[in-house]
Short mmCIF file of C-alpha atoms in Angstrom, two decimals:
data_model
loop_
_atom_site.label_atom_id
_atom_site.label_comp_id
_atom_site.label_asym_id
_atom_site.label_seq_id
_atom_site.Cartn_x
_atom_site.Cartn_y
_atom_site.Cartn_z
CA MET Z 1 0.25 1.06 22.17
CA PRO Z 2 -2.75 -0.16 24.20
CA GLU Z 3 -3.51 -3.81 24.81
CA ILE Z 4 -5.80 -5.10 22.06
CA GLU Z 5 -7.90 -8.27 22.25
CA LYS Z 6 -6.10 -11.25 20.73
CA ASP Z 7 -8.58 -11.96 17.95
CA ARG Z 8 -8.42 -8.41 16.52
CA TYR Z 9 -5.71 -7.79 13.94
CA TYR Z 10 -3.87 -4.50 13.98
CA ALA Z 11 -0.68 -3.22 12.41
CA ILE Z 12 1.33 -0.03 12.28
CA GLN Z 13 3.35 0.15 9.08
CA LEU Z 14 6.39 2.43 9.26
CA THR Z 15 7.55 3.77 5.91
CA SER Z 16 10.14 6.32 4.82
CA GLN Z 17 9.93 9.08 2.21
CA TYR Z 18 11.25 6.52 -0.26
CA THR Z 19 8.13 4.49 0.63
CA PHE Z 20 10.46 1.79 1.92
CA ASN Z 21 8.92 -0.03 4.87
CA PHE Z 22 11.33 -0.02 7.80
CA GLY Z 23 9.33 -1.67 10.53
CA TYR Z 24 6.06 -3.02 11.85
CA ILE Z 25 4.31 -2.86 15.19
CA GLY Z 26 1.30 -5.12 15.49
CA SER Z 27 -0.28 -8.53 15.76
CA ARG Z 28 2.21 -10.32 13.49
CA THR Z 29 5.41 -8.77 14.82
CA THR Z 30 5.02 -7.53 18.39
CA GLY Z 31 1.73 -9.10 19.44
CA ASN Z 32 -1.39 -7.50 20.85
CA GLY Z 33 -0.03 -6.57 24.25
CA ALA Z 34 0.55 -2.98 25.34
CA GLY Z 35 3.96 -1.47 24.62
CA CYS Z 36 6.00 1.61 23.75
CA TYR Z 37 8.14 1.94 20.62
CA ALA Z 38 10.33 4.72 19.24
CA VAL Z 39 10.86 5.99 15.70
CA ALA Z 40 14.16 7.79 15.05
CA GLY Z 41 15.62 9.58 12.07
CA PRO Z 42 18.76 8.79 10.07
CA GLY Z 43 21.94 8.86 12.09
CA TRP Z 44 20.34 7.70 15.35
CA THR Z 45 23.08 6.25 17.55
CA GLY Z 46 21.56 6.45 21.01
CA ASP Z 47 20.73 3.58 23.33
CA THR Z 48 17.19 2.29 23.51
CA PRO Z 49 15.46 4.60 26.01
CA GLU Z 50 14.14 3.14 29.23
CA GLY Z 51 10.56 1.99 28.84
CA VAL Z 52 10.89 1.61 25.07
CA GLU Z 53 10.71 -1.90 23.63
CA LYS Z 54 12.40 -1.16 20.30
CA VAL Z 55 13.73 1.73 18.21
CA PHE Z 56 12.83 1.78 14.51
CA VAL Z 57 15.22 3.91 12.41
CA SER Z 58 14.00 5.70 9.29
CA GLU Z 59 16.37 6.47 6.42
CA THR Z 60 14.66 9.83 5.95
CA GLU Z 61 13.91 12.78 8.21
CA PHE Z 62 10.19 12.40 7.61
CA ALA Z 63 8.41 9.09 8.01
CA LEU Z 64 4.84 7.88 7.89
CA ALA Z 65 3.02 5.56 10.27
CA VAL Z 66 0.00 3.84 8.73
CA TYR Z 67 -2.36 2.49 11.42
CA ARG Z 68 -4.71 -0.37 10.56
CA THR Z 69 -7.23 -1.73 13.08
CA GLN Z 70 -9.57 -4.54 12.12
CA LEU Z 71 -13.29 -3.73 12.04
CA PHE Z 72 -15.43 -6.85 12.38
CA ASN Z 73 -18.74 -5.31 11.29
CA ALA Z 74 -20.70 -2.05 11.38
CA ALA Z 75 -21.72 -2.61 15.01
CA ASP Z 76 -18.03 -2.87 15.94
CA ILE Z 77 -17.17 0.71 14.97
CA ASP Z 78 -17.31 2.14 18.50
CA ASN Z 79 -14.92 -0.56 19.72
CA VAL Z 80 -12.45 0.39 17.00
CA LYS Z 81 -12.79 4.08 17.83
CA ALA Z 82 -12.08 3.30 21.50
CA ILE Z 83 -8.90 1.47 20.52
CA GLN Z 84 -7.82 4.26 18.18
CA ALA Z 85 -8.33 6.81 20.96
CA LYS Z 86 -5.70 4.96 22.98
CA TYR Z 87 -3.06 5.06 20.25
CA GLU Z 88 -0.60 7.74 21.31
CA ALA Z 89 2.34 9.39 19.60
CA LYS Z 90 4.55 11.93 21.37
CA PRO Z 91 8.10 13.31 21.20
CA LEU Z 92 10.69 11.22 23.03
CA SER Z 93 11.40 14.15 25.35
CA ALA Z 94 7.76 14.20 26.46
CA PHE Z 95 7.78 10.43 26.96
CA LEU Z 96 10.87 10.71 29.18
CA GLY Z 97 9.58 13.81 30.98
CA GLU Z 98 12.53 15.89 29.79
CA PRO Z 99 12.69 19.42 28.33
CA ALA Z 100 11.97 19.55 24.62
CA PRO Z 101 15.01 20.02 22.36
CA ALA Z 102 15.42 23.15 20.27
CA ALA Z 103 12.89 23.36 17.48
CA ALA Z 104 14.01 22.23 14.04
CA PRO Z 105 14.49 24.99 11.46
CA ALA Z 106 11.32 26.08 9.71
CA ILE Z 107 10.78 24.50 6.31
CA ASP Z 108 9.72 26.57 3.32
CA TRP Z 109 7.52 24.00 1.63
CA PRO Z 110 7.14 24.47 -2.13
CA ALA Z 111 3.69 24.70 -3.64
CA ILE Z 112 2.68 21.45 -5.30
CA ASP Z 113 0.46 21.80 -8.34
CA PRO Z 114 -0.82 18.40 -9.54
CA SER Z 115 -1.38 19.78 -13.03
CA THR Z 116 2.33 20.51 -13.45
CA GLU Z 117 3.91 17.87 -11.20
CA LYS Z 118 5.48 16.01 -14.12
CA LYS Z 119 6.93 19.18 -15.59
CA ASP Z 120 8.30 20.41 -12.26
CA VAL Z 121 9.43 17.12 -10.73
CA LEU Z 122 13.10 18.02 -11.17
CA SER Z 123 12.48 21.15 -9.11
CA TYR Z 124 10.80 19.17 -6.34
CA LEU Z 125 13.46 16.46 -6.20
CA PRO Z 126 16.37 18.55 -4.82
CA PHE Z 127 14.07 19.88 -2.09
CA LEU Z 128 13.09 16.36 -1.04
CA LEU Z 129 16.64 15.00 -1.17
CA GLN Z 130 17.72 17.24 1.71
CA PHE Z 131 15.52 15.17 4.02
CA ALA Z 132 16.96 11.89 2.74
CA PRO Z 133 20.70 11.97 3.51
CA PRO Z 134 22.75 9.21 1.85
CA THR Z 135 23.80 7.70 5.17
CA GLY Z 136 23.38 4.22 6.60
CA PRO Z 137 21.66 1.91 4.09
CA ALA Z 138 21.07 4.89 1.79
CA ALA Z 139 24.84 5.29 1.29
CA VAL Z 140 24.48 2.97 -1.71
CA GLU Z 141 22.96 5.97 -3.49
CA ASP Z 142 26.20 7.96 -3.58
CA PRO Z 143 26.97 7.01 -7.22
CA LEU Z 144 23.38 7.80 -8.21
CA ARG Z 145 23.52 11.22 -6.58
CA ALA Z 146 26.82 11.92 -8.31
CA LYS Z 147 25.01 11.32 -11.60
CA PHE Z 148 22.21 13.65 -10.50
CA ALA Z 149 24.79 16.40 -9.97
CA THR Z 150 25.91 16.15 -13.61
CA ILE Z 151 22.45 17.32 -14.70
CA GLY Z 152 22.10 20.00 -12.04
CA ILE Z 153 20.26 18.10 -9.29
CA GLU Z 154 21.83 18.60 -5.85
CA SER Z 155 20.31 18.16 -2.42
CA GLY Z 156 18.62 21.31 -1.11
CA LYS Z 157 19.80 23.53 -3.98
CA PRO Z 158 17.59 25.21 -6.58
CA PHE Z 159 17.45 23.28 -9.84
CA PRO Z 160 19.46 23.41 -12.00
CA THR Z 161 22.81 23.99 -10.32
CA ILE Z 162 24.54 24.02 -13.71
CA ALA Z 163 23.65 25.58 -17.04
CA LEU Z 164 21.57 23.25 -19.20
CA SER Z 165 21.38 23.59 -22.96
CA ASP Z 166 18.17 23.24 -24.91
CA ALA Z 167 19.42 19.84 -26.03
CA ASP Z 168 19.95 18.83 -22.39
CA LYS Z 169 16.42 19.90 -21.49
CA ALA Z 170 14.96 18.06 -24.47
CA ALA Z 171 16.87 14.91 -23.56
CA MET Z 172 15.64 15.08 -19.97
CA ALA Z 173 12.04 15.49 -21.13
CA GLU Z 174 12.47 12.54 -23.47
CA ALA Z 175 13.94 10.51 -20.61
CA GLY Z 176 10.90 11.31 -18.49
CA THR Z 177 8.58 10.01 -21.19
CA ALA Z 178 10.67 6.86 -21.57
CA ALA Z 179 10.71 6.34 -17.80
CA GLU Z 180 6.94 6.60 -17.66
CA ALA Z 181 6.67 3.89 -20.31
CA GLU Z 182 9.17 1.74 -18.41
CA ILE Z 183 7.18 2.11 -15.20
CA LYS Z 184 3.96 1.13 -16.99
CA ALA Z 185 5.68 -1.94 -18.43
CA LYS Z 186 7.04 -2.82 -15.00
CA ILE Z 187 3.55 -2.71 -13.50
CA GLU Z 188 2.25 -5.03 -16.20
CA SER Z 189 5.07 -7.52 -15.55
CA MET Z 190 4.95 -7.46 -11.75
CA GLY Z 191 4.30 -10.67 -9.89
CA LYS Z 192 2.70 -13.76 -11.37
CA LEU Z 193 -0.46 -13.91 -13.44
CA VAL Z 194 -2.74 -16.43 -11.71
CA ASN Z 195 -6.27 -16.97 -13.05
CA GLY Z 196 -6.34 -13.39 -14.31
CA TRP Z 197 -5.04 -11.93 -11.04
CA ILE Z 198 -1.62 -10.34 -10.60
CA VAL Z 199 -0.15 -11.77 -7.40
CA ILE Z 200 2.99 -10.15 -5.99
CA THR Z 201 4.76 -11.96 -3.16
CA SER Z 202 8.27 -10.50 -3.50
CA GLY Z 203 10.10 -7.35 -4.57
CA ILE Z 204 8.05 -5.07 -2.29
CA GLY Z 205 8.86 -3.74 1.15
CA ASP Z 206 12.19 -2.34 2.30
CA ARG Z 207 15.30 -1.19 0.44
CA GLU Z 208 16.70 -4.72 0.39
CA ASP Z 209 13.52 -6.09 -1.17
CA TYR Z 210 13.65 -3.59 -4.04
CA ALA Z 211 17.34 -4.39 -4.59
CA GLY Z 212 18.06 -1.16 -6.46
CA ASP Z 213 15.25 -1.65 -8.99
CA TRP Z 214 13.93 1.91 -9.13
CA ALA Z 215 11.41 1.08 -11.85
CA GLN Z 216 9.95 -1.57 -9.54
CA ARG Z 217 9.71 0.94 -6.68
CA ALA Z 218 8.07 3.52 -8.93
CA GLY Z 219 5.71 0.91 -10.35
CA VAL Z 220 4.59 -0.14 -6.88
CA ALA Z 221 4.05 3.53 -5.98
CA VAL Z 222 1.85 4.04 -9.04
CA ALA Z 223 -0.10 0.77 -8.71
CA GLY Z 224 -0.55 0.88 -4.94
CA ILE Z 225 1.62 3.27 -2.97
CA LEU Z 226 2.38 2.35 0.66
CA GLY Z 227 1.91 -1.35 0.02
CA ASN Z 228 2.76 -3.69 2.86
CA ASP Z 229 5.54 -6.24 2.93
CA PRO Z 230 4.09 -9.48 1.51
CA VAL Z 231 4.49 -11.20 4.90
CA GLU Z 232 2.08 -8.57 6.28
CA ALA Z 233 -0.34 -8.43 3.36
CA VAL Z 234 -0.63 -9.65 -0.22
CA TYR Z 235 -2.78 -7.79 -2.74
CA PRO Z 236 -3.96 -9.86 -5.72
CA LEU Z 237 -5.34 -7.37 -8.24
CA THR Z 238 -7.04 -7.59 -11.59
CA ARG Z 239 -8.74 -5.80 -14.45
CA HIS Z 240 -9.40 -9.05 -16.33
CA ASP Z 241 -11.57 -12.12 -16.12
CA GLY Z 242 -10.16 -15.63 -16.19
CA ASP Z 243 -10.14 -15.59 -20.00
CA GLY Z 244 -8.02 -12.44 -20.11
CA GLN Z 245 -10.86 -10.16 -21.20
CA LEU Z 246 -11.12 -6.71 -19.62
CA LEU Z 247 -13.75 -6.44 -16.90
CA ASP Z 248 -16.50 -3.97 -17.80
CA GLY Z 249 -19.68 -3.51 -15.79
CA SER Z 250 -21.42 -1.69 -18.64
CA THR Z 251 -21.36 -4.73 -20.90
CA ALA Z 252 -21.27 -7.83 -18.69
CA LYS Z 253 -22.01 -9.50 -15.37
CA TYR Z 254 -19.48 -11.67 -13.55
CA THR Z 255 -19.14 -14.15 -10.71
CA LEU Z 256 -16.26 -14.95 -8.37
CA THR Z 257 -16.52 -18.27 -6.52
CA PHE Z 258 -14.41 -19.42 -3.58
CA PRO Z 259 -14.70 -23.21 -3.11
CA LYS Z 260 -15.36 -24.41 0.44
CA ASP Z 261 -11.77 -25.48 1.04
CA ALA Z 262 -10.11 -22.67 -0.94
CA PHE Z 263 -10.97 -19.46 0.88
CA PRO Z 264 -7.91 -17.18 1.13
CA PRO Z 265 -5.59 -18.71 3.78
CA VAL Z 266 -4.80 -15.93 6.26
CA ASN Z 267 -4.01 -15.51 9.93
CA ALA Z 268 -6.00 -12.26 10.12
CA PHE Z 269 -8.67 -11.57 7.48
CA TRP Z 270 -9.21 -11.18 3.74
CA SER Z 271 -11.29 -8.84 1.59
CA VAL Z 272 -12.28 -8.21 -2.03
CA THR Z 273 -12.74 -4.53 -2.92
CA MET Z 274 -14.38 -3.05 -5.99
CA TYR Z 275 -13.01 0.06 -7.70
CA ASP Z 276 -13.90 2.16 -10.69
CA GLY Z 277 -11.42 1.09 -13.36
CA LYS Z 278 -11.01 4.66 -14.61
CA THR Z 279 -10.43 6.48 -11.32
CA GLN Z 280 -9.38 3.62 -9.00
CA LEU Z 281 -11.86 5.07 -6.51
CA LEU Z 282 -14.66 3.26 -4.69
CA VAL Z 283 -17.94 2.80 -6.52
CA GLU Z 284 -21.01 4.59 -5.16
CA ASN Z 285 -23.92 2.16 -4.88
CA PRO Z 286 -27.40 1.92 -3.29
CA ILE Z 287 -26.43 -0.62 -0.61
CA ASP Z 288 -23.21 1.11 0.48
CA ARG Z 289 -21.20 -2.05 -0.12
CA TYR Z 290 -17.69 -1.46 -1.37
CA LEU Z 291 -16.10 -4.76 -0.45
CA VAL Z 292 -16.76 -8.24 0.82
CA ASN Z 293 -14.54 -9.60 3.59
CA SER Z 294 -14.17 -12.66 5.76
CA PRO Z 295 -15.88 -11.15 8.85
CA MET Z 296 -18.99 -10.74 6.64
CA LEU Z 297 -19.29 -14.47 5.93
CA PRO Z 298 -22.14 -15.01 8.44
CA GLU Z 299 -24.19 -12.40 6.52
CA LEU Z 300 -23.53 -13.93 3.09
CA LYS Z 301 -25.28 -16.82 1.36
CA LEU Z 302 -23.13 -19.93 1.04
CA ALA Z 303 -24.02 -22.68 -1.42
CA ALA Z 304 -25.00 -26.15 -0.24
CA ASP Z 305 -21.44 -27.33 -0.89
CA GLY Z 306 -20.02 -24.56 1.34
CA SER Z 307 -18.69 -22.41 -1.50
CA LEU Z 308 -19.19 -18.65 -1.76
CA THR Z 309 -20.13 -16.94 -5.02
CA LEU Z 310 -19.94 -13.17 -5.35
CA TYR Z 311 -22.10 -11.51 -8.00
CA ILE Z 312 -20.23 -8.69 -9.70
CA GLN Z 313 -22.55 -6.42 -11.69
CA LYS Z 314 -23.79 -2.85 -11.82
CA ASP Z 315 -27.49 -3.67 -11.40
CA GLU Z 316 -28.98 -5.12 -8.24
CA PRO Z 317 -29.78 -8.84 -8.67
CA THR Z 318 -33.44 -9.85 -8.46
CA ASP Z 319 -32.64 -13.21 -6.88
CA PRO Z 320 -32.49 -12.77 -3.05
CA ASP Z 321 -29.56 -15.17 -2.67
CA GLN Z 322 -27.58 -13.33 -5.34
CA LYS Z 323 -28.48 -9.98 -3.82
CA ALA Z 324 -27.01 -11.11 -0.49
CA ASN Z 325 -23.69 -11.71 -2.25
CA TRP Z 326 -23.80 -8.71 -4.59
CA LEU Z 327 -20.61 -6.69 -5.00
CA PRO Z 328 -21.76 -3.59 -6.91
CA ALA Z 329 -19.69 -2.77 -9.99
CA PRO Z 330 -19.26 0.48 -11.92
CA ASP Z 331 -21.01 1.17 -15.20
CA GLY Z 332 -17.71 0.82 -17.02
CA PRO Z 333 -14.19 -0.56 -16.49
CA ILE Z 334 -13.68 -2.58 -13.31
CA TYR Z 335 -10.60 -2.79 -11.09
CA MET Z 336 -10.61 -5.26 -8.19
CA VAL Z 337 -8.17 -5.86 -5.36
CA MET Z 338 -8.01 -8.64 -2.80
CA ARG Z 339 -6.31 -7.91 0.50
CA LEU Z 340 -4.92 -10.88 2.39
CA TYR Z 341 -3.76 -9.69 5.80
CA TRP Z 342 -1.09 -11.73 7.56
CA PRO Z 343 -1.16 -14.37 4.81
CA LYS Z 344 -0.28 -17.98 5.51
CA ASP Z 345 2.55 -19.81 3.75
CA GLU Z 346 0.19 -21.15 1.08
CA VAL Z 347 -0.24 -17.59 -0.21
CA LEU Z 348 3.43 -16.69 -0.01
CA ASN Z 349 4.69 -19.87 -1.69
CA GLY Z 350 2.00 -19.85 -4.37
CA SER Z 351 0.30 -23.12 -3.47
CA TRP Z 352 -3.00 -21.23 -3.05
CA SER Z 353 -4.42 -19.47 -6.10
CA PRO Z 354 -7.12 -16.81 -6.27
CA PRO Z 355 -10.10 -18.10 -8.27
CA ALA Z 356 -10.81 -16.68 -11.70
CA ILE Z 357 -13.56 -14.15 -12.30
CA THR Z 358 -16.08 -15.66 -14.71
CA ARG Z 359 -18.20 -13.76 -17.21
CA VAL Z 360 -21.90 -14.65 -17.01
CA GLU Z 361 -23.11 -15.68 -20.46
#
């Protein structure tokens, strides 16, 4: 990692194939100084190599590193690119100047067809399990994997490993439908409902945080896969206004006001992002604005009392002050997410609340 100026937030989120977070490198955890860190697979027992500050151990053979580097404004993009160019990942052997170990066996990756992923998930699962050995913290899964074997699911073996009757297959299909409903219900019950926003400050992160609640893990993956630990970032999200009515840009206009002394309390920065409620994708708009964040405050129009009001609507406001604070909405269902990076205790303990979105009458 290169040295990064102290006022710029950055984080590298390390997550396993389970989407359990197993470590962080960055402003909150290791600081903004230069340093070298290692990521090892399950079963790592070696000493910390010379020149390496810390070894992070993944439960699975494959892991993902999600790099986030704060961008202050459009003019800052070249600075961010320069920092990103200095991020470096290499095999440990190359870092130590040693010969590379023998190559790992080639992997025959199965074709993934999104249109049939639900139907074929039980065929994909045994393939994936071979890269997630039940060792270390994952040893708690031994009883679960024993249950898998009773329905023909075994690590690295073609599914099914036992003969399944038509009744078995029907029951498994029914279980899949029931599980999908359970996951949907879990999403709707996650976190606390605060002024129309769902705020989740626990039950997300590593294996210990999920505490064996697989519906919670699946729900988080559906609602926002690769979410950070709450101490790194909290994501208030909503599809409703403060009165509980669904947000819809085709039928209404809305405002979101942060009082002067109630901006999101963070050590890094905060943002509010607009999504299409149907696709959960960004909304194309004529001013290329997809979010409003704290570094943008100098460009926005604050009220005389120091508050900030965002104007959430599909059509461009005619009032210049409102236009400055316009967050373009889709012509249909709205989905909005706040991102509070490196939140302060007021966020984590619930003493700060996100303000309600208000329908303009």
